Coordinates of C-alpha atoms in Angstrom, one line a residue:
M261 CA 115.9 92.7 79.3
R262 CA 114.4 89.1 80.1
R263 CA 111.4 89.8 82.1
T264 CA 111.1 87.2 85.1
V265 CA 107.8 87.6 86.5
F266 CA 105.0 85.8 84.9
N267 CA 105.3 81.8 84.0
E268 CA 103.7 79.5 81.7
D269 CA 100.5 79.8 83.9
H270 CA 100.4 83.4 83.7
E271 CA 101.1 83.4 80.2
A272 CA 98.3 80.9 79.2
F273 CA 96.1 83.2 81.3
R274 CA 97.0 86.4 79.4
E275 CA 95.6 84.2 75.8
T276 CA 92.5 83.1 77.2
L277 CA 92.0 86.9 78.7
R278 CA 93.0 88.7 75.3
A279 CA 90.6 86.2 73.6
F280 CA 88.1 87.3 75.7
I281 CA 88.1 90.6 75.5
E282 CA 88.5 90.3 71.7
A283 CA 84.7 88.7 71.8
E284 CA 83.3 90.4 74.5
V285 CA 84.5 93.4 75.3
V286 CA 86.0 95.1 72.0
P287 CA 82.6 95.0 70.2
V288 CA 80.7 96.6 72.7
Y289 CA 82.9 98.6 74.3
D290 CA 81.7 102.1 72.4
E291 CA 77.7 101.4 73.7
W292 CA 79.1 101.1 77.4
F293 CA 81.4 104.7 76.6
A294 CA 78.1 105.9 76.0
A295 CA 76.1 104.6 78.6
G296 CA 78.8 105.0 81.4
Q297 CA 79.2 101.7 82.7
A298 CA 79.5 98.3 81.8
P299 CA 76.2 96.3 82.5
R300 CA 75.4 94.7 85.6
D301 CA 75.6 91.3 83.4
F302 CA 79.4 91.3 82.5
Y303 CA 79.9 90.8 85.9
Y304 CA 78.8 87.5 85.1
K305 CA 80.9 86.2 82.2
L306 CA 84.1 87.3 84.3
A307 CA 82.6 85.2 87.1
E308 CA 82.7 82.4 84.7
L309 CA 85.9 83.3 83.0
G310 CA 87.2 82.9 87.3
I311 CA 88.4 85.9 87.6
F312 CA 86.7 86.9 90.5
G313 CA 87.8 84.0 92.3
I314 CA 91.5 83.6 91.7
R315 CA 92.6 84.7 95.3
V316 CA 89.9 82.8 96.7
D317 CA 90.2 79.7 98.8
E318 CA 89.0 76.6 97.2
E319 CA 86.6 75.7 99.9
F320 CA 84.5 79.0 98.8
G321 CA 84.4 77.8 95.3
G322 CA 87.8 80.4 94.5
A323 CA 91.5 78.5 93.1
G324 CA 93.4 79.2 96.2
I325 CA 95.9 81.0 94.1
D326 CA 97.2 83.8 96.6
S327 CA 99.5 85.8 94.1
Y328 CA 98.3 89.1 92.7
K329 CA 100.2 87.9 89.4
F330 CA 97.1 87.1 87.5
E331 CA 95.2 90.4 88.3
A332 CA 98.9 92.2 87.3
V333 CA 97.6 90.6 83.5
M334 CA 94.5 92.0 83.3
Y335 CA 96.0 95.3 83.8
E336 CA 98.4 94.5 80.9
E337 CA 95.9 93.4 78.4
T338 CA 92.8 95.7 79.5
A339 CA 95.3 98.4 78.8
R340 CA 96.5 97.2 75.4
A341 CA 93.1 96.5 74.4
G342 CA 92.4 100.2 75.4
V343 CA 89.2 99.1 77.2
Q344 CA 88.2 98.7 81.1
F345 CA 86.1 95.8 82.6
G346 CA 83.8 98.2 84.4
G347 CA 83.5 99.1 88.1
S348 CA 84.6 95.5 88.7
G349 CA 87.7 96.2 89.5
V350 CA 87.5 97.3 93.0
H351 CA 85.6 93.7 93.7
V352 CA 88.7 92.1 93.8
L353 CA 91.6 94.7 94.2
L354 CA 89.7 96.6 97.4
G355 CA 86.7 94.5 98.2
L356 CA 88.9 91.0 98.6
P357 CA 91.6 91.9 101.1
Y358 CA 89.0 93.1 103.8
I359 CA 86.8 90.2 103.4
K360 CA 90.3 87.6 103.3
M361 CA 91.6 89.7 106.6
L362 CA 88.9 90.5 108.6
A363 CA 86.0 88.1 108.1
T364 CA 85.3 85.7 110.4
D365 CA 84.9 82.3 109.4
E366 CA 80.7 82.5 109.6
Q367 CA 81.1 85.7 107.3
K368 CA 83.3 84.2 104.5
K369 CA 80.9 81.1 104.6
R370 CA 78.2 84.1 103.7
F371 CA 80.4 86.0 101.6
L372 CA 83.3 84.6 99.3
P373 CA 81.0 81.9 97.3
K374 CA 78.8 85.0 96.4
F375 CA 81.5 86.9 95.4
V376 CA 83.2 84.5 93.4
T377 CA 80.0 84.1 91.0
G378 CA 79.6 87.7 90.8
E379 CA 76.0 87.5 92.8
E380 CA 77.3 89.9 95.1
M381 CA 79.4 93.0 93.6
W382 CA 81.5 94.5 96.4
A383 CA 83.0 98.2 96.5
L384 CA 84.5 100.6 99.3
A385 CA 83.5 103.4 100.6
M386 CA 86.0 105.9 102.3
T387 CA 85.7 108.9 100.7
E388 CA 83.6 111.9 102.1
P389 CA 82.8 114.9 100.4
G390 CA 84.4 117.1 102.8
T391 CA 87.5 114.8 103.6
G392 CA 89.2 113.1 100.7
S393 CA 92.8 112.0 101.6
D394 CA 92.0 112.9 105.2
L395 CA 90.3 109.9 105.8
A396 CA 90.4 110.4 109.9
G397 CA 87.9 113.7 109.1
M398 CA 85.3 111.6 108.5
K399 CA 81.4 112.2 109.3
T400 CA 79.7 109.1 108.7
T401 CA 78.5 107.4 111.8
A402 CA 77.1 104.3 113.4
K403 CA 75.8 104.0 116.6
L404 CA 75.2 100.7 118.2
S405 CA 71.6 100.2 119.5
E406 CA 70.2 100.1 122.6
D407 CA 70.0 96.2 122.2
G408 CA 73.4 95.6 120.6
T409 CA 71.9 93.9 117.4
H410 CA 72.4 96.3 115.2
Y411 CA 74.6 99.4 114.1
V412 CA 72.4 102.7 112.6
L413 CA 74.4 104.2 110.2
N414 CA 74.2 107.6 108.7
G415 CA 76.1 110.0 106.1
A416 CA 76.8 110.1 102.8
K417 CA 80.1 108.6 100.4
T418 CA 81.4 109.9 97.2
F419 CA 83.6 108.9 94.5
I420 CA 82.6 105.6 95.7
T421 CA 83.7 102.8 91.9
G422 CA 81.1 100.1 91.5
G423 CA 78.8 102.1 93.9
V424 CA 76.2 101.7 91.5
H425 CA 75.9 97.8 90.8
A426 CA 78.1 96.8 94.0
D427 CA 75.5 94.6 96.1
R428 CA 77.7 94.7 99.5
V429 CA 79.9 97.8 100.1
I430 CA 82.5 98.1 102.9
V431 CA 81.5 101.4 104.4
C432 CA 83.5 103.0 106.6
A433 CA 82.2 105.0 109.3
R434 CA 82.7 106.6 112.7
T435 CA 81.7 104.2 116.0
S436 CA 83.6 106.6 118.6
A437 CA 84.7 110.3 118.5
P438 CA 88.7 110.7 117.8
T439 CA 91.2 111.2 121.2
A440 CA 92.9 113.9 121.8
E441 CA 95.7 111.9 121.1
D442 CA 94.9 109.9 118.0
R443 CA 92.3 111.2 115.4
R444 CA 92.5 108.7 113.3
F445 CA 90.6 106.3 116.5
G446 CA 87.0 105.6 116.2
I447 CA 86.7 104.2 112.8
S448 CA 84.9 101.4 111.8
L449 CA 84.2 98.7 108.8
F450 CA 81.0 97.3 107.9
A451 CA 80.0 95.0 104.7
V452 CA 76.7 96.6 104.1
D453 CA 73.9 95.1 102.2
T454 CA 72.5 97.6 99.7
K455 CA 69.6 96.6 99.6
S456 CA 69.1 97.8 103.4
E457 CA 66.0 100.4 103.6
G458 CA 67.4 104.3 104.0
Y459 CA 70.2 102.9 101.7
S460 CA 70.6 104.9 98.4
V461 CA 72.5 105.7 95.2
G462 CA 72.7 109.0 94.3
R463 CA 73.8 110.1 91.3
K464 CA 76.3 108.5 88.7
L465 CA 78.6 110.8 88.6
D466 CA 80.1 111.7 85.2
K467 CA 83.5 111.8 85.2
L468 CA 86.6 113.0 82.7
G469 CA 88.0 109.3 82.4
L470 CA 87.2 105.5 83.3
K471 CA 83.6 106.4 81.9
T472 CA 82.7 102.4 82.0
S473 CA 83.1 102.7 85.5
D474 CA 79.9 103.0 87.5
T475 CA 81.1 105.2 90.4
A476 CA 78.8 107.4 92.7
E477 CA 77.3 109.2 95.6
L478 CA 75.7 106.5 98.4
A479 CA 73.9 108.1 101.0
F480 CA 72.8 106.2 104.3
V481 CA 69.9 107.6 106.5
D482 CA 69.2 105.2 109.4
V483 CA 70.7 102.1 107.8
K484 CA 70.6 99.0 110.3
V485 CA 73.9 97.3 110.5
P486 CA 73.9 93.9 111.7
V487 CA 76.2 93.3 114.3
E488 CA 77.5 90.5 112.8
D489 CA 78.1 92.6 109.5
L490 CA 80.9 94.2 111.2
L491 CA 84.0 93.5 109.5
G492 CA 87.4 92.9 112.1
E493 CA 87.4 94.9 115.8
E494 CA 85.6 98.2 116.3
N495 CA 87.3 101.4 116.1
K496 CA 90.5 99.8 114.5
G497 CA 89.0 100.6 111.1
F498 CA 91.6 103.1 109.9
Y499 CA 94.8 100.7 110.6
Y500 CA 92.8 97.9 108.8
L501 CA 92.6 100.9 105.6
G502 CA 96.0 101.7 105.9
H503 CA 97.4 97.9 106.2
N504 CA 95.5 97.5 102.5
L505 CA 96.5 100.9 101.0
A506 CA 99.6 99.1 100.2
S507 CA 97.9 96.5 97.8
E508 CA 95.7 99.5 96.6
R509 CA 98.6 101.3 95.6
W510 CA 100.0 99.0 93.8
G511 CA 97.2 98.4 91.9
I512 CA 97.3 101.9 90.8
A513 CA 101.2 101.4 89.9
F514 CA 101.0 98.5 87.7
G515 CA 97.5 100.0 85.8
A516 CA 99.3 103.4 85.2
Y517 CA 102.4 101.8 84.1
A518 CA 100.2 99.1 81.5
Q519 CA 98.6 102.7 79.9
A520 CA 101.8 103.5 79.4
K521 CA 103.1 100.9 77.7
A522 CA 99.6 100.6 75.5
A523 CA 100.0 104.3 74.8
V524 CA 103.5 103.5 73.4
R525 CA 101.7 100.6 71.2
F526 CA 99.1 102.9 70.0
A527 CA 101.7 105.4 69.3
K528 CA 104.0 103.3 67.3
E529 CA 100.7 101.4 64.9
Y530 CA 99.5 105.1 63.9
V531 CA 102.8 107.3 63.1
Q532 CA 103.6 104.1 60.9
D533 CA 100.4 104.3 58.9
R534 CA 99.8 107.9 59.0
T535 CA 102.0 109.6 56.2
V536 CA 102.2 113.9 56.1
F537 CA 104.9 115.2 53.3
G538 CA 104.2 112.0 51.5
K539 CA 106.2 110.2 54.1
P540 CA 104.8 107.9 57.2
V541 CA 105.2 109.9 60.6
A542 CA 107.4 107.5 62.1
S543 CA 110.2 108.4 59.3
F544 CA 110.8 111.5 60.9
Q545 CA 113.7 111.6 63.5
N546 CA 111.6 113.6 66.2
T547 CA 108.8 110.5 66.4
K548 CA 111.6 108.1 66.7
F549 CA 113.4 109.8 69.5
E550 CA 109.8 110.6 71.2
L551 CA 108.9 107.1 71.1
A552 CA 112.4 106.0 71.8
A553 CA 112.1 108.3 75.2
C554 CA 108.9 106.9 76.1
Q555 CA 109.9 103.4 76.0
A556 CA 113.0 104.0 78.0
E557 CA 110.6 105.4 80.8
V558 CA 107.8 102.5 79.6
D559 CA 111.0 100.1 80.6
A560 CA 111.9 101.8 83.9
A561 CA 108.4 101.8 84.8
E562 CA 107.6 98.2 84.3
A563 CA 110.9 96.9 86.9
V564 CA 109.5 99.2 89.4
A565 CA 106.0 98.2 89.1
D566 CA 107.5 94.5 88.6
R567 CA 109.6 95.0 91.9
A568 CA 106.3 96.1 93.8
L569 CA 104.4 93.3 92.6
E570 CA 107.1 90.7 93.9
A571 CA 107.3 92.5 97.2
L572 CA 103.4 92.1 97.3
D573 CA 103.4 88.9 96.9
A574 CA 105.6 87.8 99.2
G575 CA 103.8 89.9 101.9
E576 CA 106.7 92.4 101.8
L577 CA 105.7 95.3 100.3
T578 CA 106.0 98.4 102.5
P579 CA 103.8 101.6 102.4
A580 CA 106.3 103.6 101.8
E581 CA 107.3 101.1 98.7
A582 CA 104.0 101.3 97.9
A583 CA 103.6 105.0 97.5
S584 CA 107.0 105.4 95.8
A585 CA 105.8 102.3 93.0
K586 CA 102.5 104.9 92.8
L587 CA 104.3 108.3 92.5
F588 CA 106.6 106.9 90.2
C589 CA 104.9 104.9 87.5
T590 CA 102.0 107.5 87.3
E591 CA 104.1 110.5 86.8
V592 CA 105.6 108.1 83.9
A593 CA 102.2 107.3 82.9
H594 CA 101.1 111.0 82.6
R595 CA 104.3 111.9 81.0
V596 CA 104.3 109.3 78.5
I597 CA 100.4 108.7 77.5
D598 CA 100.5 113.1 76.6
R599 CA 103.6 112.5 74.5
C600 CA 101.7 109.4 72.6
L601 CA 99.1 112.1 72.3
Q602 CA 100.8 114.5 70.8
L603 CA 102.2 112.0 68.0
H604 CA 98.6 111.4 67.2
G605 CA 97.9 114.9 66.3
G606 CA 94.4 116.1 65.5
Y607 CA 93.2 112.6 65.7
G608 CA 94.7 112.2 69.0
F609 CA 91.9 114.1 70.5
M610 CA 88.9 112.2 69.6
N611 CA 87.4 109.4 71.5
E612 CA 87.2 107.1 68.2
Y613 CA 91.1 106.6 69.1
P614 CA 92.2 104.3 72.3
I615 CA 94.9 107.1 73.3
A616 CA 92.6 109.9 73.5
R617 CA 90.3 107.5 75.8
L618 CA 93.5 106.8 77.8
Y619 CA 94.3 110.2 78.5
A620 CA 91.3 110.8 80.0
D621 CA 91.3 107.6 82.0
N622 CA 95.0 107.9 83.4
R623 CA 94.3 111.5 84.5
V624 CA 93.0 110.2 87.9
N625 CA 95.8 107.5 88.8
R626 CA 98.0 110.8 90.3
I627 CA 94.8 111.5 92.3
Y628 CA 93.0 108.2 94.0
G629 CA 94.3 105.9 95.9
G630 CA 95.6 109.1 97.7
T631 CA 97.0 111.9 95.7
N632 CA 100.3 111.7 94.5
E633 CA 101.9 114.7 97.1
I634 CA 100.3 112.6 100.0
M635 CA 102.2 109.3 98.5
K636 CA 105.5 112.1 98.5
T637 CA 104.6 113.2 102.6
I638 CA 104.9 108.9 102.8
I639 CA 107.8 108.5 100.9
A640 CA 109.6 111.7 102.7
K641 CA 108.4 110.2 106.4
D642 CA 110.4 107.2 106.0
M643 CA 113.2 109.0 105.0
G644 CA 113.7 110.3 108.4
L645 CA 112.6 113.8 107.3

């Protein structure tokens, strides 16, 4: 089947990105892995490559391309190389949609030029220690001061990817109590400057996978947030979160598909080189059947991921469709990567092999962005069940 989702511009970008990864990431990736994060300076290199400005309007220093297809290429190329770009993914996939959708003209002039250059890295802080997928249950509060010049932010967030290096964090907080009719009412979004007094980064969390991304706990003690840094309207944050979750879940789905595709590549190369009983592992029927079955699943996931990408670019990706893509692609990746690791035998359990790291990195795909159980609930509701 001929793939039609990418054109010549995307393929040219792929070549440039692949060369960049080989030169700037692969040689030092083990160091990042051991340190538990990519260095802050690396993000400036991504900015110089134009990664952060693809979907930013030209007047703010971006390329003005209203498409997620270049990000899709990044998912495929990082997975192919068995690497991650640290915590920078949330900067573009999670941070930018909120700025583009909610920021005033004044805010865009302040935020976007520094966003494009990497001078200000962004993260998104939704999850709290006691809430998880139940965002309406968040306890972090933002109270408007008596003189109306700022909000006073108090609370804590956890599992915040990009939280260590972030310069601005979109923090979700309660500005009003929920109503009896709608417990989701009363949440607002703020573009919080991480240099603010009372803002602190807690532990850099020790994760099972995604070792090179800086994931942290955040705490806010009487943090003064200027009213000029409120994103969108007060108390409508839950609606905004729901609107942008579709693109976030597409990103997880596409990234999972790309990981599954990479796993088949890693396994194929390994079994062709590895010999047992005097023969290449690839020569055994079981190996051929396993890889053939994995390839068929990857083909199906690619079709689902591409269809969701086209819908997202057209502004037509519904919450249920995004949930379906995330559910399907992450479950496929789970099965495929596990089977490909099995074909590596004992070496598949060693972190020096990319399949081992891929196995660990992939596991969170069925958890974040809303657990797959939540995805099933969304899909079932859309079915009228």
